[in-house]
Short mmCIF file of C-alpha atoms and ligand atoms in Angstrom, two decimals:
data_model
loop_
_atom_site.label_atom_id
_atom_site.label_comp_id
_atom_site.label_asym_id
_atom_site.label_seq_id
_atom_site.Cartn_x
_atom_site.Cartn_y
_atom_site.Cartn_z
CA UNK A 1 0.00 0.00 0.00
CA UNK A 2 1.51 3.33 -1.08
CA UNK A 3 2.03 6.02 1.50
CA UNK A 4 -0.10 9.02 0.80
CA UNK A 5 1.36 12.40 -0.05
CA UNK A 6 0.63 15.43 2.10
CA UNK A 7 -1.05 18.08 -0.07
CA UNK A 8 -0.82 21.78 0.76
CA UNK A 9 -2.35 24.66 -1.16
CA UNK A 10 0.52 27.17 -1.19
CA UNK A 11 -0.59 30.80 -1.38
CA UNK A 12 0.27 34.31 -0.36
CA UNK A 13 -2.20 36.99 0.71
CA UNK A 14 -1.03 39.11 -2.22
CA UNK A 15 -1.45 39.61 -5.96
CA UNK A 16 1.64 37.69 -7.05
CA UNK A 17 3.43 35.00 -5.05
CA UNK A 18 5.86 32.94 -7.16
CA UNK A 19 4.88 32.76 -10.82
CA UNK A 20 5.15 36.46 -11.42
CA UNK A 21 3.44 38.12 -14.35
CA UNK A 22 0.51 35.70 -14.49
CA UNK A 23 -1.78 37.98 -12.48
CA UNK A 24 -2.41 39.85 -15.75
CA UNK A 25 -4.25 36.92 -17.31
CA UNK A 26 -8.02 36.94 -17.71
CA UNK A 27 -8.45 33.52 -16.11
CA UNK A 28 -7.12 34.33 -12.63
CA UNK A 29 -8.60 36.10 -9.60
CA UNK A 30 -5.27 37.20 -8.12
CA UNK A 31 -6.19 40.89 -8.18
CA UNK A 32 -9.15 39.98 -5.94
CA UNK A 33 -6.91 38.90 -3.10
CA UNK A 34 -8.50 41.56 -0.86
CA UNK A 35 -11.88 39.82 -1.09
CA UNK A 36 -12.54 37.22 1.57
CA UNK A 37 -14.78 35.35 -0.87
CA UNK A 38 -11.75 34.56 -3.09
CA UNK A 39 -10.14 32.69 -0.21
CA UNK A 40 -13.33 31.11 1.11
CA UNK A 41 -13.99 29.67 -2.35
CA UNK A 42 -10.41 28.39 -2.46
CA UNK A 43 -10.48 26.60 0.91
CA UNK A 44 -13.74 24.94 -0.05
CA UNK A 45 -12.07 23.59 -3.22
CA UNK A 46 -9.11 22.36 -1.18
CA UNK A 47 -11.20 20.77 1.53
CA UNK A 48 -13.46 19.01 -0.94
CA UNK A 49 -10.34 17.46 -2.53
CA UNK A 50 -9.05 16.48 0.95
CA UNK A 51 -5.98 18.69 0.85
CA UNK A 52 -4.18 18.68 4.18
CA UNK A 53 -3.72 22.40 4.53
CA UNK A 54 -3.73 25.88 3.19
CA UNK A 55 -0.26 27.33 3.71
CA UNK A 56 -0.03 31.08 3.50
CA UNK A 57 3.44 32.53 3.05
CA UNK A 58 4.21 36.07 4.23
CA UNK A 59 6.90 38.73 4.19
CA UNK A 60 7.30 41.95 6.13
CA UNK A 61 9.31 44.27 3.93
CA UNK A 62 10.07 45.40 0.39
CA UNK A 63 13.66 46.09 -0.64
CA UNK A 64 15.04 48.19 -3.49
CA UNK A 65 16.75 44.98 -4.51
CA UNK A 66 16.40 44.80 -8.30
CA UNK A 67 18.03 47.16 -10.80
CA UNK A 68 18.80 49.37 -7.84
CA UNK A 69 15.19 50.14 -6.94
CA UNK A 70 11.89 48.69 -5.81
CA UNK A 71 10.06 49.77 -8.96
CA UNK A 72 9.78 46.27 -10.46
CA UNK A 73 8.24 44.93 -7.25
CA UNK A 74 5.63 47.67 -7.16
CA UNK A 75 4.87 47.72 -10.87
CA UNK A 76 4.63 43.95 -11.16
CA UNK A 77 3.07 43.38 -7.72
CA UNK A 78 5.93 41.07 -6.72
CA UNK A 79 4.76 40.27 -3.17
CA UNK A 80 3.53 43.82 -2.64
CA UNK A 81 0.82 44.76 -1.83
CA UNK A 82 0.66 41.98 0.72
CA UNK A 83 -1.75 41.46 3.59
CA UNK A 84 -1.13 39.63 6.83
CA UNK A 85 -1.22 35.84 6.55
CA UNK A 86 -2.36 35.28 10.14
CA UNK A 87 -5.40 37.51 9.74
CA UNK A 88 -6.37 35.60 6.60
CA UNK A 89 -6.00 32.25 8.36
CA UNK A 90 -8.20 33.48 11.21
CA UNK A 91 -10.88 34.55 8.75
CA UNK A 92 -10.94 31.09 7.16
CA UNK A 93 -11.42 29.04 10.31
CA UNK A 94 -15.20 29.14 10.21
CA UNK A 95 -15.36 28.20 6.51
CA UNK A 96 -13.44 24.97 7.07
CA UNK A 97 -13.71 21.91 9.25
CA UNK A 98 -10.74 19.69 8.53
CA UNK A 99 -8.27 21.75 6.56
CA UNK A 100 -5.03 22.61 8.34
CA UNK A 101 -4.33 26.35 8.33
CA UNK A 102 -0.68 27.35 8.33
CA UNK A 103 0.31 30.97 8.76
CA UNK A 104 3.75 32.48 8.41
CA UNK A 105 5.20 34.66 11.12
CA UNK A 106 8.70 36.06 11.40
CA UNK A 107 10.63 36.23 14.65
CA UNK A 108 11.02 39.95 13.84
CA UNK A 109 7.40 40.88 13.59
CA UNK A 110 5.84 40.09 16.91
CA UNK A 111 6.95 39.70 20.48
CA UNK A 112 6.84 35.99 21.39
CA UNK A 113 4.48 36.60 24.31
CA UNK A 114 1.69 38.09 22.19
CA UNK A 115 2.42 35.69 19.36
CA UNK A 116 2.05 32.68 21.64
CA UNK A 117 -1.31 33.95 22.86
CA UNK A 118 -2.58 34.69 19.36
CA UNK A 119 -1.65 31.20 18.21
CA UNK A 120 -3.31 29.62 21.22
CA UNK A 121 -6.45 31.60 20.44
CA UNK A 122 -6.46 30.46 16.80
CA UNK A 123 -5.73 26.88 17.80
CA UNK A 124 -8.72 26.93 20.16
CA UNK A 125 -11.04 28.48 17.59
CA UNK A 126 -10.01 26.01 14.89
CA UNK A 127 -10.05 22.97 17.19
CA UNK A 128 -6.34 22.39 16.72
CA UNK A 129 -5.83 23.07 13.02
CA UNK A 130 -3.14 25.75 13.18
CA UNK A 131 0.35 25.46 11.71
CA UNK A 132 3.16 28.00 12.01
CA UNK A 133 5.79 28.56 9.37
CA UNK A 134 8.59 30.14 11.39
CA UNK A 135 10.69 32.47 9.27
CA UNK A 136 13.71 34.64 10.05
CA UNK A 137 13.14 37.18 7.19
CA UNK A 138 15.74 37.58 4.49
CA UNK A 139 14.94 41.25 3.86
CA UNK A 140 16.83 44.40 4.88
CA UNK A 141 13.63 46.40 4.87
CA UNK A 142 11.98 43.83 7.15
CA UNK A 143 14.74 44.50 9.68
CA UNK A 144 14.48 48.25 9.11
CA UNK A 145 10.76 48.11 9.84
CA UNK A 146 11.49 46.62 13.24
CA UNK A 147 14.23 48.80 14.64
CA UNK A 148 17.40 47.69 12.86
CA UNK A 149 19.55 49.61 10.38
CA UNK A 150 20.04 46.56 8.21
CA UNK A 151 19.45 42.84 8.10
CA UNK A 152 20.60 40.86 11.13
CA UNK A 153 23.42 38.51 10.00
CA UNK A 154 22.25 35.09 8.87
CA UNK A 155 23.45 32.79 11.64
CA UNK A 156 22.56 35.35 14.28
CA UNK A 157 18.97 35.28 13.01
CA UNK A 158 18.89 31.56 13.70
CA UNK A 159 20.26 32.06 17.24
CA UNK A 160 17.46 34.59 17.67
CA UNK A 161 15.00 32.01 16.33
CA UNK A 162 16.30 29.53 18.93
CA UNK A 163 15.45 31.93 21.73
CA UNK A 164 12.11 32.93 20.18
CA UNK A 165 11.12 29.28 19.91
CA UNK A 166 12.28 28.68 23.46
CA UNK A 167 10.02 31.43 24.84
CA UNK A 168 6.91 30.24 23.02
CA UNK A 169 7.60 26.60 23.89
CA UNK A 170 7.82 27.52 27.56
CA UNK A 171 4.51 29.39 27.36
CA UNK A 172 2.68 26.71 25.40
CA UNK A 173 4.01 23.61 27.14
CA UNK A 174 5.31 24.68 30.53
CA UNK A 175 3.03 27.36 31.86
CA UNK A 176 -0.20 25.38 32.29
CA UNK A 177 -0.01 21.79 33.55
CA UNK A 178 -2.35 19.11 32.31
CA UNK A 179 -5.47 19.26 34.43
CA UNK A 180 -5.03 22.94 35.34
CA UNK A 181 -8.50 23.69 33.99
CA UNK A 182 -11.22 22.08 36.08
CA UNK A 183 -14.24 24.28 35.20
CA UNK A 184 -15.91 23.31 38.47
CA UNK A 185 -19.03 25.47 38.63
CA UNK A 186 -20.31 24.07 41.89
CA UNK A 187 -16.93 24.48 43.58
CA UNK A 188 -16.39 27.98 42.10
CA UNK A 189 -13.02 27.03 40.64
CA UNK A 190 -12.39 27.45 36.94
CA UNK A 191 -8.69 26.63 37.14
CA UNK A 192 -6.18 25.44 39.72
CA UNK A 193 -3.55 28.09 40.62
CA UNK A 194 -1.12 25.37 41.72
CA UNK A 195 -0.99 24.09 38.15
CA UNK A 196 -0.29 27.41 36.42
CA UNK A 197 3.28 28.69 36.39
CA UNK A 198 5.44 31.59 35.47
CA UNK A 199 8.19 30.72 32.97
CA UNK A 200 10.93 33.11 34.19
CA UNK A 201 12.50 33.36 30.77
CA UNK A 202 15.58 35.54 30.64
CA UNK A 203 17.70 35.45 27.50
CA UNK A 204 19.73 37.58 25.13
CA UNK A 205 16.69 39.30 23.58
CA UNK A 206 13.68 38.52 25.74
CA UNK A 207 12.67 38.68 29.35
CA UNK A 208 9.28 37.05 29.86
CA UNK A 209 7.85 36.21 33.25
CA UNK A 210 4.54 34.60 32.31
CA UNK A 211 2.21 32.89 32.90
CA UNK A 212 0.73 32.23 29.48
CA UNK A 213 -2.71 33.83 29.42
CA UNK A 214 -4.49 31.23 27.29
CA UNK A 215 -5.38 27.86 28.69
CA UNK A 216 -3.82 24.97 26.72
CA UNK A 217 -5.19 24.70 23.20
CA UNK A 218 -5.78 21.35 21.49
CA UNK A 219 -2.25 21.16 20.06
CA UNK A 220 -0.57 23.51 22.57
CA UNK A 221 2.31 23.97 20.08
CA UNK A 222 1.01 24.67 16.56
CA UNK A 223 2.27 22.26 13.94
CA UNK A 224 5.71 23.65 13.28
CA UNK A 225 7.14 24.31 9.84
CA UNK A 226 10.43 25.84 8.86
CA UNK A 227 12.03 26.28 5.46
CA UNK A 228 15.67 26.80 6.28
CA UNK A 229 17.90 25.63 3.47
CA UNK A 230 21.35 26.83 4.65
CA UNK A 231 23.34 24.77 7.13
CA UNK A 232 22.08 26.85 10.04
CA UNK A 233 18.56 26.69 8.60
CA UNK A 234 18.52 22.95 8.04
CA UNK A 235 19.93 22.37 11.47
CA UNK A 236 17.26 24.63 13.02
CA UNK A 237 14.56 22.73 11.10
CA UNK A 238 16.04 19.41 12.23
CA UNK A 239 15.85 20.48 15.85
CA UNK A 240 12.48 22.23 15.82
CA UNK A 241 10.30 21.65 12.80
CA UNK A 242 7.76 18.92 12.17
CA UNK A 243 7.56 19.82 8.51
CA UNK A 244 10.13 21.48 6.29
CA UNK A 245 9.54 23.08 2.92
CA UNK A 246 12.10 22.28 0.28
CA UNK A 247 12.55 23.39 -3.31
CA UNK A 248 14.77 20.67 -4.76
CA UNK A 249 15.35 20.77 -8.50
CA UNK A 250 15.01 17.02 -8.99
CA UNK A 251 14.09 13.90 -7.02
CA UNK A 252 17.83 13.17 -6.69
CA UNK A 253 18.43 16.64 -5.26
CA UNK A 254 15.57 16.09 -2.84
CA UNK A 255 17.01 12.74 -1.78
CA UNK A 256 20.38 14.27 -0.92
CA UNK A 257 18.79 17.16 0.95
CA UNK A 258 16.49 14.83 2.90
CA UNK A 259 19.32 12.45 3.82
CA UNK A 260 21.45 15.32 5.06
CA UNK A 261 18.64 16.89 7.09
CA UNK A 262 17.71 13.50 8.55
CA UNK A 263 21.30 13.15 9.79
CA UNK A 264 20.87 16.44 11.65
CA UNK A 265 17.55 15.19 12.92
CA UNK A 266 19.15 12.14 14.49
CA UNK A 267 21.98 14.25 15.93
CA UNK A 268 19.27 16.39 17.54
CA UNK A 269 17.84 13.32 19.28
CA UNK A 270 14.88 12.97 16.95
CA UNK A 271 13.96 10.22 14.50
CA UNK A 272 13.50 10.06 10.74
CA UNK A 273 9.76 10.53 10.30
CA UNK A 274 9.59 13.24 13.00
CA UNK A 275 10.17 15.78 10.22
CA UNK A 276 8.07 15.72 7.05
CA UNK A 277 9.66 16.95 3.81
CA UNK A 278 7.34 18.99 1.64
CA UNK A 279 8.51 19.84 -1.87
CA UNK A 280 7.35 22.98 -3.68
CA UNK A 281 5.65 22.06 -6.96
CA UNK A 282 3.37 23.47 -9.62
CA UNK A 283 1.34 21.69 -12.25
CA UNK A 284 0.00 22.26 -15.71
CA UNK A 285 -2.61 19.61 -16.45
CA UNK A 286 -4.00 18.54 -19.81
CA UNK A 287 -6.10 15.65 -21.07
CA UNK A 288 -3.21 14.85 -23.42
CA UNK A 289 0.51 15.62 -23.19
CA UNK A 290 0.15 17.97 -26.17
CA UNK A 291 -2.64 19.91 -24.53
CA UNK A 292 -0.66 20.23 -21.31
CA UNK A 293 2.42 21.39 -23.23
CA UNK A 294 0.34 23.95 -25.10
CA UNK A 295 -1.02 25.31 -21.85
CA UNK A 296 2.46 25.45 -20.35
CA UNK A 297 3.74 27.41 -23.36
CA UNK A 298 0.91 29.92 -22.99
CA UNK A 299 1.77 30.39 -19.31
CA UNK A 300 5.48 30.73 -20.09
CA UNK A 301 4.66 33.56 -22.49
CA UNK A 302 2.91 35.46 -19.72
CA UNK A 303 5.57 34.86 -17.06
CA UNK A 304 7.64 37.92 -16.20
CA UNK A 305 11.38 37.23 -16.20
CA UNK A 306 11.97 40.57 -14.48
CA UNK A 307 9.45 39.59 -11.82
CA UNK A 308 11.20 36.28 -11.19
CA UNK A 309 14.63 37.84 -11.01
CA UNK A 310 13.36 40.62 -8.76
CA UNK A 311 11.92 38.04 -6.36
CA UNK A 312 15.14 36.08 -6.31
CA UNK A 313 17.29 39.21 -5.97
CA UNK A 314 15.36 40.08 -2.84
CA UNK A 315 15.82 36.61 -1.37
CA UNK A 316 19.49 36.42 -2.28
CA UNK A 317 20.31 39.93 -1.15
CA UNK A 318 22.02 40.41 -4.51
CA UNK A 319 20.80 42.66 -7.32
CA UNK A 320 20.75 40.20 -10.21
CA UNK A 321 19.54 43.03 -12.46
CA UNK A 322 23.00 44.57 -12.24
CA UNK A 323 25.12 41.47 -12.79
CA UNK A 324 26.64 39.69 -15.75
CA UNK A 325 24.39 36.65 -16.26
CA UNK A 326 27.46 34.45 -16.86
CA UNK A 327 29.16 35.27 -13.60
CA UNK A 328 29.65 32.24 -11.29
CA UNK A 329 27.52 32.55 -8.19
CA UNK A 330 30.45 31.46 -6.01
CA UNK A 331 32.06 34.88 -6.60
CA UNK A 332 29.17 36.59 -4.87
CA UNK A 333 28.89 37.15 -1.14
CA UNK A 334 25.62 35.44 -0.33
CA UNK A 335 23.94 36.71 2.84
CA UNK A 336 20.38 35.79 1.85
CA UNK A 337 19.10 32.48 0.63
CA UNK A 338 22.22 30.34 0.76
CA UNK A 339 19.94 27.41 0.20
CA UNK A 340 19.10 28.44 -3.36
CA UNK A 341 22.70 27.82 -4.31
CA UNK A 342 22.77 24.58 -2.36
CA UNK A 343 19.62 23.23 -4.03
CA UNK A 344 21.14 23.98 -7.44
CA UNK A 345 24.37 22.22 -6.43
CA UNK A 346 22.41 19.26 -5.06
CA UNK A 347 20.59 18.86 -8.36
CA UNK A 348 23.61 19.50 -10.59
CA UNK A 349 26.68 17.99 -8.93
CA UNK A 350 29.89 19.40 -10.36
CA UNK A 351 28.18 22.20 -12.28
CA UNK A 352 29.22 25.71 -11.39
CA UNK A 353 26.04 27.73 -10.86
CA UNK A 354 25.97 31.01 -12.76
CA UNK A 355 23.78 34.04 -12.24
CA UNK A 356 21.45 33.16 -15.11
CA UNK A 357 20.85 29.65 -13.66
CA UNK A 358 19.34 31.06 -10.53
CA UNK A 359 16.10 32.48 -11.90
CA UNK A 360 15.09 28.99 -12.99
CA UNK A 361 15.45 27.58 -9.51
CA UNK A 362 12.33 29.40 -8.38
CA UNK A 363 10.46 29.27 -11.66
CA UNK A 364 10.97 25.64 -12.60
CA UNK A 365 11.69 23.71 -9.43
CA UNK A 366 9.06 21.00 -9.27
CA UNK A 367 7.04 22.25 -12.23
CA UNK A 368 5.29 19.24 -13.81
CA UNK A 369 3.44 19.44 -17.12
CA UNK A 370 1.35 16.48 -18.22
CA UNK A 371 -1.76 14.35 -17.99
CA UNK A 372 -3.09 13.29 -14.60
CA UNK A 373 -1.47 9.88 -15.15
CA UNK A 374 1.97 11.18 -16.13
CA UNK A 375 1.85 13.71 -13.28
CA UNK A 376 1.09 10.89 -10.84
CA UNK A 377 3.98 8.85 -12.33
CA UNK A 378 6.36 11.74 -11.73
CA UNK A 379 5.07 12.28 -8.22
CA UNK A 380 5.78 8.63 -7.49
CA UNK A 381 9.43 9.28 -8.39
CA UNK A 382 9.56 12.25 -6.03
CA UNK A 383 8.00 10.15 -3.33
CA UNK A 384 10.51 7.36 -3.84
CA UNK A 385 13.21 9.99 -3.34
CA UNK A 386 11.82 10.57 0.13
CA UNK A 387 9.43 13.51 0.01
CA UNK A 388 6.37 13.24 2.25
CA UNK A 389 4.24 15.81 0.51
CA UNK A 390 3.98 18.79 -1.80
CA UNK A 391 3.21 22.48 -1.68
CA UNK A 392 1.07 23.13 -4.71
CA UNK A 393 1.66 26.66 -5.97
CA UNK A 394 -0.58 28.27 -8.55
CA UNK A 395 -0.31 29.87 -11.96
CA UNK A 396 -3.98 30.83 -11.86
CA UNK A 397 -6.17 31.42 -8.81
CA UNK A 398 -8.13 29.29 -8.18
CA UNK A 399 -7.87 27.63 -11.65
CA UNK A 400 -4.63 25.77 -10.94
CA UNK A 401 -6.12 24.31 -7.76
CA UNK A 402 -9.36 23.38 -9.52
CA UNK A 403 -7.40 21.52 -12.22
CA UNK A 404 -5.31 19.72 -9.64
CA UNK A 405 -8.28 18.90 -7.39
CA UNK A 406 -10.55 17.66 -10.16
CA UNK A 407 -8.06 15.88 -12.39
CA UNK A 408 -4.91 14.93 -10.51
CA UNK A 409 -6.26 14.16 -7.02
CA UNK A 410 -8.60 11.37 -8.28
CA UNK A 411 -5.65 9.71 -10.03
CA UNK A 412 -3.52 10.03 -6.88
CA UNK A 413 -6.37 8.60 -4.80
CA UNK A 414 -6.65 5.64 -7.19
CA UNK A 415 -2.98 4.88 -6.54
CA UNK A 416 -3.24 5.35 -2.78
CA UNK A 417 -1.12 8.50 -3.07
CA UNK A 418 -3.79 10.89 -1.76
CA UNK A 419 -6.25 10.51 1.07
CA UNK A 420 -9.96 10.03 0.34
CA UNK A 421 -11.08 11.06 3.82
CA UNK A 422 -9.64 13.13 6.62
CA UNK A 423 -8.34 11.37 9.70
CA UNK A 424 -10.00 12.60 12.90
CA UNK A 425 -8.45 15.08 15.29
CA UNK A 426 -6.06 17.98 15.11
CA UNK A 427 -3.73 18.95 12.28
CA UNK A 428 -0.88 17.11 14.04
CA UNK A 429 -2.96 13.95 14.50
CA UNK A 430 -4.04 14.03 10.86
CA UNK A 431 -0.41 14.23 9.72
CA UNK A 432 1.37 12.00 12.19
CA UNK A 433 -1.38 9.68 13.36
CA UNK A 434 -0.27 10.04 17.00
CA UNK A 435 -1.49 12.47 19.67
CA UNK A 436 -2.35 16.16 19.40
CA UNK A 437 0.85 17.34 21.15
CA UNK A 438 4.49 17.42 20.02
CA UNK A 439 6.17 14.09 20.69
CA UNK A 440 8.58 13.60 23.58
CA UNK A 441 11.65 14.02 21.34
CA UNK A 442 10.67 17.57 20.40
CA UNK A 443 12.49 20.36 22.32
CA UNK A 444 9.18 21.87 23.48
CA UNK A 445 8.37 18.67 25.36
CA UNK A 446 11.12 19.29 27.90
CA UNK A 447 9.07 22.14 29.36
CA UNK A 448 6.19 19.90 30.40
CA UNK A 449 6.03 20.26 34.14
CA UNK A 450 9.35 22.12 34.13
CA UNK A 451 8.12 25.19 35.99
CA UNK A 452 6.08 23.46 38.62
CA UNK A 453 8.72 24.19 41.25
CA UNK A 454 9.87 27.62 40.05
CA UNK A 455 11.11 29.53 43.10
CA UNK A 456 8.63 32.01 44.51
CA UNK A 457 11.64 34.22 45.35
CA UNK A 458 11.92 35.11 41.66
CA UNK A 459 8.62 36.97 41.88
C1 LIG B 1 8.58 26.78 0.27
C2 LIG B 1 9.20 27.91 1.02
C3 LIG B 1 8.38 28.86 1.59
C4 LIG B 1 8.92 29.96 2.25
N1 LIG B 1 8.09 30.88 2.76
C5 LIG B 1 8.61 31.99 3.32
C6 LIG B 1 7.77 33.01 3.77
O1 LIG B 1 6.56 32.92 3.69
N2 LIG B 1 8.32 34.13 4.30
C7 LIG B 1 9.67 34.28 4.41
O2 LIG B 1 10.10 35.31 4.92
N3 LIG B 1 10.50 33.31 3.99
C8 LIG B 1 9.99 32.18 3.45
N4 LIG B 1 10.83 31.22 3.00
C9 LIG B 1 12.27 31.41 3.19
C10 LIG B 1 12.76 30.55 4.32
O3 LIG B 1 12.13 30.84 5.52
C11 LIG B 1 14.25 30.73 4.49
O4 LIG B 1 14.57 32.03 4.89
C12 LIG B 1 14.94 30.45 3.21
O5 LIG B 1 14.61 29.17 2.76
C13 LIG B 1 16.41 30.59 3.34
O6 LIG B 1 16.92 29.64 4.18
P1 LIG B 1 18.16 30.00 5.04
O7 LIG B 1 17.73 31.12 5.91
O8 LIG B 1 18.44 28.75 5.84
O9 LIG B 1 19.24 30.36 4.10
C14 LIG B 1 10.31 30.10 2.36
C15 LIG B 1 11.14 29.13 1.79
C16 LIG B 1 10.60 28.05 1.13
C17 LIG B 1 11.52 27.03 0.54
#
């Protein structure tokens, strides 16, 4: 019996997310991203097809990173305007019953105390369907919007992420013991003070006394995602994440990346299987190969190369609009997405990546054109390479998801590669089949009961 693939609808609360330029087409609703109905219709499509989750990416700054300005971003709506992903997720809770809802939040954008409470609130309201994509923000402007003159150096961002995660883990897992809530009306006791604790966090960046103000939500810790691709990023994901987003260029590249990350996972005291690998993909479906190819050509004509390069320039921290396309990437000082270079090297061993190769990494990684059957064949190869699931990105909204849901999902279901029904319980239970809480190997678990004897003298 084949193992099923995890299916995520991968979106951004913006006009243009990844496949830039396509918002101009007649057959897409991307310019209606401000309308709640656009997203409600989408989650209904996803839930009907038994997708696991809607995953909303997010960023918190715009940089003058392409051709020396931000004009391309503004003119081509490259991730600006962009609305908050967490607010969108909140608005979609009542339109869905089983769909996981993953928001993106940067360690820069919100103090961990308020963030932890907001997540607990959403996890309560959704009955445990919230996921969190933890990001460290690769943008200068993001840092400048939150009190810094420029981007915080790469590895320091991950040390910051370690502390941020530590604070929220303490609040979610350590502050309220199991059984703290008794809701005893007759006895006039809603909760037991002896089972609620301060966390006394004191670190490099945060000082948080606690207690957490929300009572424990179904999952306590939201399902945790992280898309680090650099060494520091993969190691952070291996320690903390339960799902990691990858953009390998080929099944072989994915296999190498997964094997390496799984080694970190074991070093971190966790087990292969504790971290799901979710590959970014897009699809152009046709009833014949020729029809699919024709559709792909039409999309390629509408894609904006400037838009793609602007997006990548921002992520790399390098203005590709001002560079010789034949220059080897190794000559550049990469502070941004080191992982982009690594994924190229993984997929093309021995090939020296050049500037012009980079645009394709985002545009073509995991793009499959074909019939439902040939798409399913290709997905089987990716699965054999070790991926657990896919992030389906769109060329048309919601058209790409409708095509996938109506044509590809039935073929995947026939092969046992996609679920026909949702498993009961929270997002974590649906994905891992175990309990609603992080397992005992996860770093958050060490805070269970950890503050029960915190000294009163610290008050
Ligand atoms: C599929 C995927 C989705 C991502 N989504 C976001 C996002 O929504 N916001 C963001 O700031 N970064 C996002 N990133 C960037 C990662 O969080 C991370 O910064 C990037 O992969 C670089 O990794 P590194 O920091 O380890 O070099 C995403 C990356 C991938 C692969």
